[in-house]
XYZ file of C-alpha atoms in Angstrom:
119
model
C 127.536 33.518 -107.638
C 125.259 35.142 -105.303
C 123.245 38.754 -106.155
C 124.821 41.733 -104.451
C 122.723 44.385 -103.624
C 124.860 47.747 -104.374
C 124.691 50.796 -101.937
C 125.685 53.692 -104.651
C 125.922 57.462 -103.911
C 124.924 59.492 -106.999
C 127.542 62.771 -107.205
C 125.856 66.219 -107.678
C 126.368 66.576 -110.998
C 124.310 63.349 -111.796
C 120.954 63.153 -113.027
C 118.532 62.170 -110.255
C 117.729 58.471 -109.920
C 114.606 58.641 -111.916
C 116.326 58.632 -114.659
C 117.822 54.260 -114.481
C 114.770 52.018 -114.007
C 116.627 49.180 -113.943
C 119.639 50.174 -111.554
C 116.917 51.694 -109.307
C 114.966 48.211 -109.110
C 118.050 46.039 -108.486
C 120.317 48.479 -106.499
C 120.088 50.914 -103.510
C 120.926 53.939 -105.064
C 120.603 57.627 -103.562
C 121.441 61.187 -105.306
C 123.780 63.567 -102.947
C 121.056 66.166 -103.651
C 117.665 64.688 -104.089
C 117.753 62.319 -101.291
C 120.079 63.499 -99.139
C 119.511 67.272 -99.419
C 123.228 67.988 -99.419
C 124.108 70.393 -102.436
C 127.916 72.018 -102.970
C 129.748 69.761 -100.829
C 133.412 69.727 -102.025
C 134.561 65.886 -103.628
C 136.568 64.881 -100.493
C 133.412 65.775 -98.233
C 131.545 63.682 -100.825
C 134.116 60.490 -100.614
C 134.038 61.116 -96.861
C 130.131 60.531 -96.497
C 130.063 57.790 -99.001
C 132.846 55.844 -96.992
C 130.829 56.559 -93.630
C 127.737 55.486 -95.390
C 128.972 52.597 -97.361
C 128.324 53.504 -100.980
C 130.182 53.534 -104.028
C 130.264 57.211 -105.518
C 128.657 57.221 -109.361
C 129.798 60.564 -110.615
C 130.831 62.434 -114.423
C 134.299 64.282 -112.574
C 136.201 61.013 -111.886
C 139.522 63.361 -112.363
C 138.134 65.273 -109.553
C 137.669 61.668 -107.473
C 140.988 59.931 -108.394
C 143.415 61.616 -105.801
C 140.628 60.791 -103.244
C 140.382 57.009 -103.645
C 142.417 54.766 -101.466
C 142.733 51.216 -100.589
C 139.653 51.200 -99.171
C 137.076 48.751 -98.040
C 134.396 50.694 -96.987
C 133.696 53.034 -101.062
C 135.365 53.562 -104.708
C 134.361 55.443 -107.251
C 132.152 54.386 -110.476
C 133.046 56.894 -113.499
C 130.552 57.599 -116.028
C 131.223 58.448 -119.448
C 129.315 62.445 -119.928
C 129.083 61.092 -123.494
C 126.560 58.358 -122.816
C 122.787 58.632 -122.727
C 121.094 57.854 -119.454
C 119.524 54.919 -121.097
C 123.003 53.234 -121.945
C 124.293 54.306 -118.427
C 121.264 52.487 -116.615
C 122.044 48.960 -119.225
C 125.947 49.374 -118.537
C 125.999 50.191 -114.793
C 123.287 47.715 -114.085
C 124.905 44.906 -116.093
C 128.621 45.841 -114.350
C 126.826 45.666 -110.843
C 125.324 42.526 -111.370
C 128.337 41.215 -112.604
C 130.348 42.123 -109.866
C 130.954 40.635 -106.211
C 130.249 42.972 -102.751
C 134.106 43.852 -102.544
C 135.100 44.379 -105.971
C 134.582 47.973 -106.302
C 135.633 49.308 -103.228
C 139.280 50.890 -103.272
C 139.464 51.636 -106.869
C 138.253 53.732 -109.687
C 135.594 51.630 -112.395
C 134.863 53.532 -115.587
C 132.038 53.098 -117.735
C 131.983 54.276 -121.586
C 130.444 54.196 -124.604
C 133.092 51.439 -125.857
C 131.078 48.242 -126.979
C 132.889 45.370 -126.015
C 133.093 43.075 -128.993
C 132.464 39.537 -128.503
């Protein structure tokens, strides 16, 4: 299976993307606010410019998302645990990105938690 470079779209309420070393180096990631310079856009403006851009939305407020997402080709929406430290969320969204294909995302809601997966 071939690497697929990720276009994400960090939601306002997300720490900037300083904070995951490794999803930054493997990933194109950009923060609503720190790289785009767009602050107190309402969710379904957000899920509107990560559709036009291409990028899957990485935000705390997935019950704020879910109505939003569609069957959709072009974003979905990545749902991070509040609970988990940035250090667990770069090793966990890094290792589900890598794992997954260009098109598996899009369309749908993805949640990552502090769960350990037991092997």
């Amino acid at each position: 299976k071939r690497f697929y470079k990720h276009r994400l779209l960090f939601d306002e309420n997300f720490p900037v993307r300083s904070y995951f070393p490794n999803l930054n180096s493997r990933h194109d990631v950009k923060h609503i606010t720190a790289d785009l310079n767009i602050a107190s856009l309402p969710d379904p403006q957000v899920y509107k410019l990560a559709q036009k851009k291409e990028r899957i939305i990485v935000t705390y407020n997935i019950k704020d998302f879910a109505p939003l997402v569609e069957n959709d080709t072009k974003t979905g929406v990545i749902g991070i645990s509040p609970s988990l430290p940035p250090e667990q969320v770069d090793i966990k969204l890094t290792a589900l990105l890598n794992r997954s294909t260009k098109k598996s995302l899009l369309g749908k809601i993805t949640k990552v938690t502090g769960e350990i997966e037991l092997v």
